[in-house]
mmCIF file of C-alpha atoms in Angstrom:
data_model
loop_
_atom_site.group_PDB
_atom_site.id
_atom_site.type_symbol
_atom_site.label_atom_id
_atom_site.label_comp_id
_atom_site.label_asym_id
_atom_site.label_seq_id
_atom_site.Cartn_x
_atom_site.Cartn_y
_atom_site.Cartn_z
ATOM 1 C CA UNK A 1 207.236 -1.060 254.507
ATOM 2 C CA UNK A 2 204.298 -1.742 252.196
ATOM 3 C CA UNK A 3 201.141 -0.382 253.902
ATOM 4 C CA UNK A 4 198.308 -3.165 254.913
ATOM 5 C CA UNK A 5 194.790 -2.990 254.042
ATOM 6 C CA UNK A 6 191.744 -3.968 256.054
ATOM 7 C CA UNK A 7 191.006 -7.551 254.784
ATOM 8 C CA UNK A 8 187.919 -8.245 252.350
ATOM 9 C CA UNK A 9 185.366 -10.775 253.111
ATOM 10 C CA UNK A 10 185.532 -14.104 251.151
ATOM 11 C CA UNK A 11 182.204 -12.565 249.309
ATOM 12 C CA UNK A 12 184.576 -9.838 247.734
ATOM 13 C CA UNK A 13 182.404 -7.272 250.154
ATOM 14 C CA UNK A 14 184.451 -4.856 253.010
ATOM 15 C CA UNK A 15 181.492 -5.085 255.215
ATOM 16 C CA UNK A 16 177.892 -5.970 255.981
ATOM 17 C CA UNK A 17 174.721 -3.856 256.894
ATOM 18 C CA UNK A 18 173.883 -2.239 259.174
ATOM 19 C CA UNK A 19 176.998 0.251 258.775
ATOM 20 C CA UNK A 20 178.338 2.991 261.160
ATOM 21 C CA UNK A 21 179.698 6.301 260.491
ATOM 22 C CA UNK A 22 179.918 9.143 262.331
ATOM 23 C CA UNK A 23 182.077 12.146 261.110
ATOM 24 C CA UNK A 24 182.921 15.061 263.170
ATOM 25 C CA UNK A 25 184.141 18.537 262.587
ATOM 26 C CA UNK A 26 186.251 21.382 264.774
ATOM 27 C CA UNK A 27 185.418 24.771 265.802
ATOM 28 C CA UNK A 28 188.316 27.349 265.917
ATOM 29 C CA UNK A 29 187.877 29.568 268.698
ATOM 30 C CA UNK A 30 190.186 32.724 269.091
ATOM 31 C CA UNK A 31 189.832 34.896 272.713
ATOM 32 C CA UNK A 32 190.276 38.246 272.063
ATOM 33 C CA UNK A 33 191.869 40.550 274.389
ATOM 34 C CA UNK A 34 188.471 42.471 275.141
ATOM 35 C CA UNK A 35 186.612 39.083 275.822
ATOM 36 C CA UNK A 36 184.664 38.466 273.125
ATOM 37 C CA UNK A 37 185.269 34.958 270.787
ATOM 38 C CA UNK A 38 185.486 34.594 267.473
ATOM 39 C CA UNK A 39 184.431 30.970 265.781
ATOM 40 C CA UNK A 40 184.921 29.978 262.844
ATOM 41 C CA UNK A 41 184.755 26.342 261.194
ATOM 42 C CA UNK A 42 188.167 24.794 260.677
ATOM 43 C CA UNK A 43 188.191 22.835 257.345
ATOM 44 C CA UNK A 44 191.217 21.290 257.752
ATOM 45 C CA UNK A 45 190.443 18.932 260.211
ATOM 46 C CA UNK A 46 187.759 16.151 260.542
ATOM 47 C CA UNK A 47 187.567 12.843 261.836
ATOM 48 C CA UNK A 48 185.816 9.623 261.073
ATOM 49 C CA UNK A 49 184.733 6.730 262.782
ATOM 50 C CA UNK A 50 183.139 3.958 261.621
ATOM 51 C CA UNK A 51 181.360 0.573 262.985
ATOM 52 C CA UNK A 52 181.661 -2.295 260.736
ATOM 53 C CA UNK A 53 179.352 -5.227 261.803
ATOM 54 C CA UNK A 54 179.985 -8.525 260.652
ATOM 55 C CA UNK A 55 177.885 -11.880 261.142
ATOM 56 C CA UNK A 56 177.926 -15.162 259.434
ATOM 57 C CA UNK A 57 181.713 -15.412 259.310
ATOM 58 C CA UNK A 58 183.225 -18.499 258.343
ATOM 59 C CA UNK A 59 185.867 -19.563 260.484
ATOM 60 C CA UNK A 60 188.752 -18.482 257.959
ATOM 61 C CA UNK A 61 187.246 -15.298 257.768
ATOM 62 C CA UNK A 62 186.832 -14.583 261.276
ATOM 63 C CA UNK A 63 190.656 -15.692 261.762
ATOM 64 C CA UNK A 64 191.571 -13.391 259.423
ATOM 65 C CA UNK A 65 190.378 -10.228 260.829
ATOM 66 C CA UNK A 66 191.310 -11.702 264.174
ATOM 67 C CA UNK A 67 195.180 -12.094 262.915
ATOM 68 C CA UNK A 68 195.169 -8.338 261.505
ATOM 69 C CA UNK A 69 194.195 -6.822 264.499
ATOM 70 C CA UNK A 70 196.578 -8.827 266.223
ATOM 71 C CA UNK A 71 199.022 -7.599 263.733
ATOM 72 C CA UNK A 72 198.212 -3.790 264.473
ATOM 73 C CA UNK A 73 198.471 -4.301 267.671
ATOM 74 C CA UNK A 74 194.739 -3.137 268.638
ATOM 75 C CA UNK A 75 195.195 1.151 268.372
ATOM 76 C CA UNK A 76 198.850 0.876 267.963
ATOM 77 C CA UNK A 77 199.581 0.754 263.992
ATOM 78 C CA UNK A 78 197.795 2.215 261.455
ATOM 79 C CA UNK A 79 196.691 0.684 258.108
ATOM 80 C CA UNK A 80 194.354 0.850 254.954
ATOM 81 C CA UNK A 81 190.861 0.673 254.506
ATOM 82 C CA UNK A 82 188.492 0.916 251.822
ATOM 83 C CA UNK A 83 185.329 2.594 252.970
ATOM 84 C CA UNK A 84 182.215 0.518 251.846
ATOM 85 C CA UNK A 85 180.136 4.049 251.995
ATOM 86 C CA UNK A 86 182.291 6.045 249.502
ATOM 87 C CA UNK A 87 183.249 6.402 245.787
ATOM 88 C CA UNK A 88 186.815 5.591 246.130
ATOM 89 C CA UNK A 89 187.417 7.621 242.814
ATOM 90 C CA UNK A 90 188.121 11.358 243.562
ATOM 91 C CA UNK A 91 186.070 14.229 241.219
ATOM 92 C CA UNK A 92 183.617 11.160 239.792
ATOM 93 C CA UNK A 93 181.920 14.093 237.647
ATOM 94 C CA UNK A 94 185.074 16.300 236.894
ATOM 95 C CA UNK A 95 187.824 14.177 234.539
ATOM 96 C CA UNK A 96 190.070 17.453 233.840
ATOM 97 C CA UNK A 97 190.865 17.339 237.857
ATOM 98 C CA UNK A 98 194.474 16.470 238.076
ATOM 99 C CA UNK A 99 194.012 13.160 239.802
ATOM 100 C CA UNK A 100 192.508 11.637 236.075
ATOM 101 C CA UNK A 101 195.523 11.201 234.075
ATOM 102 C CA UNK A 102 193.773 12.006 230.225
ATOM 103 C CA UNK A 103 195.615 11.196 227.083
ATOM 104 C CA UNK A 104 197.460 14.176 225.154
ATOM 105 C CA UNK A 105 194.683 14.339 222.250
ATOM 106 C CA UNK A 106 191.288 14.157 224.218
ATOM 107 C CA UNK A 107 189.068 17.018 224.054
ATOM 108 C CA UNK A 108 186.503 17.548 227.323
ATOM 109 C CA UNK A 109 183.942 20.116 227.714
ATOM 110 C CA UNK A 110 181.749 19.976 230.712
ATOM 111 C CA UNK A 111 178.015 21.387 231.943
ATOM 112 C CA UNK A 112 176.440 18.513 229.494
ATOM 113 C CA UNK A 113 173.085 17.359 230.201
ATOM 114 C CA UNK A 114 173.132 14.127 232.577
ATOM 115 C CA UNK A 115 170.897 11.366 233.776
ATOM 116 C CA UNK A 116 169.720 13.073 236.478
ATOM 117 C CA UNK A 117 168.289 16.210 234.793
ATOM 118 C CA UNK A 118 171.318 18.824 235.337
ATOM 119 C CA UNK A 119 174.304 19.430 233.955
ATOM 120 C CA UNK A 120 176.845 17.664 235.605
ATOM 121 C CA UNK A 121 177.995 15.333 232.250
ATOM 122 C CA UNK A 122 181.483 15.944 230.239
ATOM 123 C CA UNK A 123 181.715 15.148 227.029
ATOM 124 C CA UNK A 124 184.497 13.434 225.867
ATOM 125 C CA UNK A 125 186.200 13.204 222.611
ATOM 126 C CA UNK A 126 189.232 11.818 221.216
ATOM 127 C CA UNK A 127 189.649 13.033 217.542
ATOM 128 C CA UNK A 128 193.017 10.815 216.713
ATOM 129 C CA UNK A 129 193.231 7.562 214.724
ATOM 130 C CA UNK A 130 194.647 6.157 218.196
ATOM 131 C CA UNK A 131 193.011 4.861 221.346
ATOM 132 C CA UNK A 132 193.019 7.077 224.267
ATOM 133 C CA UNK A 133 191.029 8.136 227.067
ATOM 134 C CA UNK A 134 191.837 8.811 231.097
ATOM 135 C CA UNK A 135 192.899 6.805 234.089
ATOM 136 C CA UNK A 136 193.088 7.094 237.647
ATOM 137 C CA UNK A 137 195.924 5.510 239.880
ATOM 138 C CA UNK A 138 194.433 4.256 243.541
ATOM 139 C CA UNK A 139 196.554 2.847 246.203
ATOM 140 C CA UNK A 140 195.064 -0.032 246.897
ATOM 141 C CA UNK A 141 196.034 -3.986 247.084
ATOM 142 C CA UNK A 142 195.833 -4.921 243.155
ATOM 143 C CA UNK A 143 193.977 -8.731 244.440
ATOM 144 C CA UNK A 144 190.821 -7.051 245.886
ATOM 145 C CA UNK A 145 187.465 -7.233 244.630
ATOM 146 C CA UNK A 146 186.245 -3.762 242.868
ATOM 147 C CA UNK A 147 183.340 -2.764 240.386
ATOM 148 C CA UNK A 148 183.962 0.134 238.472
ATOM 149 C CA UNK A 149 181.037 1.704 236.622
ATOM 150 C CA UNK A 150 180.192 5.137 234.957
ATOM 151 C CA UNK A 151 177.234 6.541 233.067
ATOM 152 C CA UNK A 152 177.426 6.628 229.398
ATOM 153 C CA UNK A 153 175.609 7.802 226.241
ATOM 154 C CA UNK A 154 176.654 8.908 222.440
ATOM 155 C CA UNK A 155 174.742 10.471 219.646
ATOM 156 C CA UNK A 156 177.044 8.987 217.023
ATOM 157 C CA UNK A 157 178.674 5.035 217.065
ATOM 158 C CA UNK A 158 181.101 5.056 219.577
ATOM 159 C CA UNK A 159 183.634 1.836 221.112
ATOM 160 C CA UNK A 160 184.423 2.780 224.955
ATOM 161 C CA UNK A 161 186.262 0.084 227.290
ATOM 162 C CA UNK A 162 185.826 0.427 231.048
ATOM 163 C CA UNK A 163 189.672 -0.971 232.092
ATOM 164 C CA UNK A 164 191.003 -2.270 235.298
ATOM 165 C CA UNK A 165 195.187 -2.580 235.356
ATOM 166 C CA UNK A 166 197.676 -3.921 237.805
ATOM 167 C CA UNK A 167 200.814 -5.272 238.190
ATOM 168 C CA UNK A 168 200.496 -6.577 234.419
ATOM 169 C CA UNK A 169 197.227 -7.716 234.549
ATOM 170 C CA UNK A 170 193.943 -6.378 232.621
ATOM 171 C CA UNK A 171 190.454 -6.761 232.800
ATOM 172 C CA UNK A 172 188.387 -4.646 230.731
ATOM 173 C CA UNK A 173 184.497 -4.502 229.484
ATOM 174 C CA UNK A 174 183.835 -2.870 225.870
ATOM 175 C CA UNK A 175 180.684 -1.063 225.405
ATOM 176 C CA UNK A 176 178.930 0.971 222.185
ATOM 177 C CA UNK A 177 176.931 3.758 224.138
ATOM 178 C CA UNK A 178 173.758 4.445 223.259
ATOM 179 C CA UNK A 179 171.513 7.907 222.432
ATOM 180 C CA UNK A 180 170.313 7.346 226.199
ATOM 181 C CA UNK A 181 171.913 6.833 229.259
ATOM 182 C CA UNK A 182 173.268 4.035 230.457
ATOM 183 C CA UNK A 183 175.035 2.740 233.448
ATOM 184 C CA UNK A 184 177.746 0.095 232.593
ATOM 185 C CA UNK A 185 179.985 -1.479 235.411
ATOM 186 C CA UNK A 186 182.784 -3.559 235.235
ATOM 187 C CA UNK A 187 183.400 -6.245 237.957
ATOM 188 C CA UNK A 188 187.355 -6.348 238.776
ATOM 189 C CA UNK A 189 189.248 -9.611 240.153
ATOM 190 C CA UNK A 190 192.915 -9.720 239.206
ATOM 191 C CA UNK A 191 196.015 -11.931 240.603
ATOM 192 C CA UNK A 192 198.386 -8.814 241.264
ATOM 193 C CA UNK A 193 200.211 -8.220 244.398
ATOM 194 C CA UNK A 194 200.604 -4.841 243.095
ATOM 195 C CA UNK A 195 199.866 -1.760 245.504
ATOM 196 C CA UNK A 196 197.871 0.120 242.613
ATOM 197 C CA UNK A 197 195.488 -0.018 240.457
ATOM 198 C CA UNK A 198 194.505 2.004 237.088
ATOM 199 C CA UNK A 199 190.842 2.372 236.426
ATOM 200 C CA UNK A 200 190.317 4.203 232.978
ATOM 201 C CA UNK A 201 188.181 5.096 230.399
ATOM 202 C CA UNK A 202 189.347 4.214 226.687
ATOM 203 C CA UNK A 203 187.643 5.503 223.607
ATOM 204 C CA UNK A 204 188.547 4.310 219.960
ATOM 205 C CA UNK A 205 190.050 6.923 217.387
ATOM 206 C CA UNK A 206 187.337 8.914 216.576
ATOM 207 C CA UNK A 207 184.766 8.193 219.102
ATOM 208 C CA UNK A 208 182.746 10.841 221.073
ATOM 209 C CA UNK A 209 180.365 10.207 224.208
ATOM 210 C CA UNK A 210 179.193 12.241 227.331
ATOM 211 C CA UNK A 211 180.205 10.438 230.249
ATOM 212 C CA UNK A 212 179.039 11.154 234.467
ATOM 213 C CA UNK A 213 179.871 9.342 237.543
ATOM 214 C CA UNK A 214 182.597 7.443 237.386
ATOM 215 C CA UNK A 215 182.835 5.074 240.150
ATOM 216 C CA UNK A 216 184.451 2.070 241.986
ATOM 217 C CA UNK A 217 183.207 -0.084 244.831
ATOM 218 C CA UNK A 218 185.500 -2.305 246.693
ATOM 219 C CA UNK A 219 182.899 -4.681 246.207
ATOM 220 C CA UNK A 220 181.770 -7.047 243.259
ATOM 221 C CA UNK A 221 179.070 -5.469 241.857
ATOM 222 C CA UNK A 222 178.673 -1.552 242.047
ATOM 223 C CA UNK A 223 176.628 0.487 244.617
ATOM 224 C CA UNK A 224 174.282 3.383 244.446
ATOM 225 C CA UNK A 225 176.135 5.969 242.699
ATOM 226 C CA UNK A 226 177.773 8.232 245.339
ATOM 227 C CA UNK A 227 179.468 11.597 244.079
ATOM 228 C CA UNK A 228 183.150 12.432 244.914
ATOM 229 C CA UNK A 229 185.013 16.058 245.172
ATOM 230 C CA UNK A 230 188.785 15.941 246.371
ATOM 231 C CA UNK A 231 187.698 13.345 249.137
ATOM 232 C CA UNK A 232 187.403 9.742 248.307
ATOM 233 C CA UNK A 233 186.924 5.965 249.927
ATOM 234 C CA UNK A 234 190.636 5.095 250.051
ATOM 235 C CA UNK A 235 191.832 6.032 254.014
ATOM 236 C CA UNK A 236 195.593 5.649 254.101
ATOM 237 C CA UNK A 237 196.052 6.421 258.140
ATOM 238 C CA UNK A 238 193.136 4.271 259.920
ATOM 239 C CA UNK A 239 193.374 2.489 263.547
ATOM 240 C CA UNK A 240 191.667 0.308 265.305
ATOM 241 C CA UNK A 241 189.305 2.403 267.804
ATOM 242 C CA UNK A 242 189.092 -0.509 270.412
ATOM 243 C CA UNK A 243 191.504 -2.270 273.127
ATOM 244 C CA UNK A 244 190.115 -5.865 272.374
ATOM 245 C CA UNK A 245 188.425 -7.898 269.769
ATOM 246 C CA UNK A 246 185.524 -10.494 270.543
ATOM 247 C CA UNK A 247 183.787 -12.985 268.819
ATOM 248 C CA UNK A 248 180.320 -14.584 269.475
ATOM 249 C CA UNK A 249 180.519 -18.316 268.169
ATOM 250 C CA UNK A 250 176.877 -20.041 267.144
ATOM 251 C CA UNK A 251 178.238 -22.835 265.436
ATOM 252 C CA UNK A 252 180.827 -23.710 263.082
ATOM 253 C CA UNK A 253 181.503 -21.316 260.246
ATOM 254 C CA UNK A 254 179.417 -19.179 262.134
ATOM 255 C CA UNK A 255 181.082 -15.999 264.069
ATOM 256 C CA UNK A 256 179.870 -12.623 264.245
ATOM 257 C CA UNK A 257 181.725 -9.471 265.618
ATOM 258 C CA UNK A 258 182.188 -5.862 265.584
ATOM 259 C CA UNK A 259 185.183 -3.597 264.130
ATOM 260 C CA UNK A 260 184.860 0.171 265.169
ATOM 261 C CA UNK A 261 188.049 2.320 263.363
ATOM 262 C CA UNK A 262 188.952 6.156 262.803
ATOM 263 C CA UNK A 263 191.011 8.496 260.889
ATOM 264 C CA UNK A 264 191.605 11.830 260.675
ATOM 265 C CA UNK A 265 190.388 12.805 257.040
ATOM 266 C CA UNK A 266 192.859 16.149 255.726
#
């Protein structure tokens, strides 16, 4: 069975402001046999919760969320969601981490001066007549809204596409980087009923740029840029954290309502 994803608003967003998280950790504790306790901060466990506040609804949209909770049964069945406060790209500053895919030719070399004044950048080169350049594989519903941007810059001309791709379908935004940074983003809206999509960076034979901060937003136009490790946005094993589900109705097309969920992040 194909795993369900918390639905996105007709504006392409997954939630509205304000938004509620609250993460919380575990202390190991071990008793000793003279009495005294040893603690010691377990890192593989943590868990999430978050409030998602939603006003304004049009009636379709409130019937919507209404139907999938109906559908998980309130706590009962877990499901997808794409959190509107993270990157949902793991290792945004680190593309030799095994979750980007990079092409057999591409050269990287990290500690590169950034936009921010450190030396966070990688740069990037593909020496072969052929185009090639990294990708990274999310499970997530190939119809939802996403942005995908990263910061780019090149000392020499350069051709770099920012690519979307799923379930045979392709959106992509070519760019010529600039001696100074730049942020470019593509906005991503694709007919697929696939359960992936590819986000990539493509450079032309014998282009070279420094590139930082990959990101994508489930959202149609990109966010403040939010640094990933090994964690990311996409939360495979999330339930409802609430026996009920109300509405307050002002009007027509007018509902508001409040979604509180959890998971345990590994």
């Amino acid at each position: 069975m194909l795993m369900s994803f918390f639905p996105q608003l007709s504006t392409g967003a997954m939630s509205q402001f304000p938004l509620y998280r609250r993460q919380a950790f575990r202390t190991v504790i071990n008793n000793l046999a003279d009495g005294r306790e040893v603690k010691s901060f377990d890192p593989f466990w943590s868990k999430l919760n978050l409030g998602l506040y939603f006003k304004g609804l049009s009636d379709s949209e409130m019937e919507t969320i209404e139907s999938f909770f109906k559908e998980k049964e309130g706590r009962r069945l877990t499901f997808g969601l794409l959190d509107p406060g993270l990157n949902l790209l793991r290792w945004s500053e680190d593309f030799g981490r095994s979750a980007w895919i990079v092409g057999p030719d591409v050269a990287m070399s990290t500690g590169q001066n950034d936009p921010w004044g450190t030396q966070r950048a990688t740069s990037i080169v593909n020496p072969s007549v052929a185009t090639q350049g990294m990708v990274q594989v999310l499970t997530v519903p190939g119809h939802y809204t996403y942005s995908m941007s990263v910061w780019l810059r090149s000392d020499m001309p350069s051709s770099v596409a920012l690519c979307a791709t799923s379930g045979g379908f392709t959106q992509n935004l070519v760019v010529a980087p600039q001696r100074t940074w730049h942020r470019y983003h593509l906005p991503v809206k694709m007919p697929s009923e696939s359960t992936s999509v590819g986000f990539s960076l493509e450079l032309a034979g014998g282009t070279a740029v420094c590139a930082v901060g990959a990101q994508v937003d489930a959202q149609p136009a990109p966010s403040a840029y939010r640094r990933s490790t090994s964690r990311h946005g996409v939360h495979p094993n999330v339930r409802f954290a609430m026996d009920s589900l109300t509405r307050t109705t002002n009007g027509p097309n007018d509902h508001s309502t409040t979604v509180v969920v959890t998971t345990n992040l590994l």
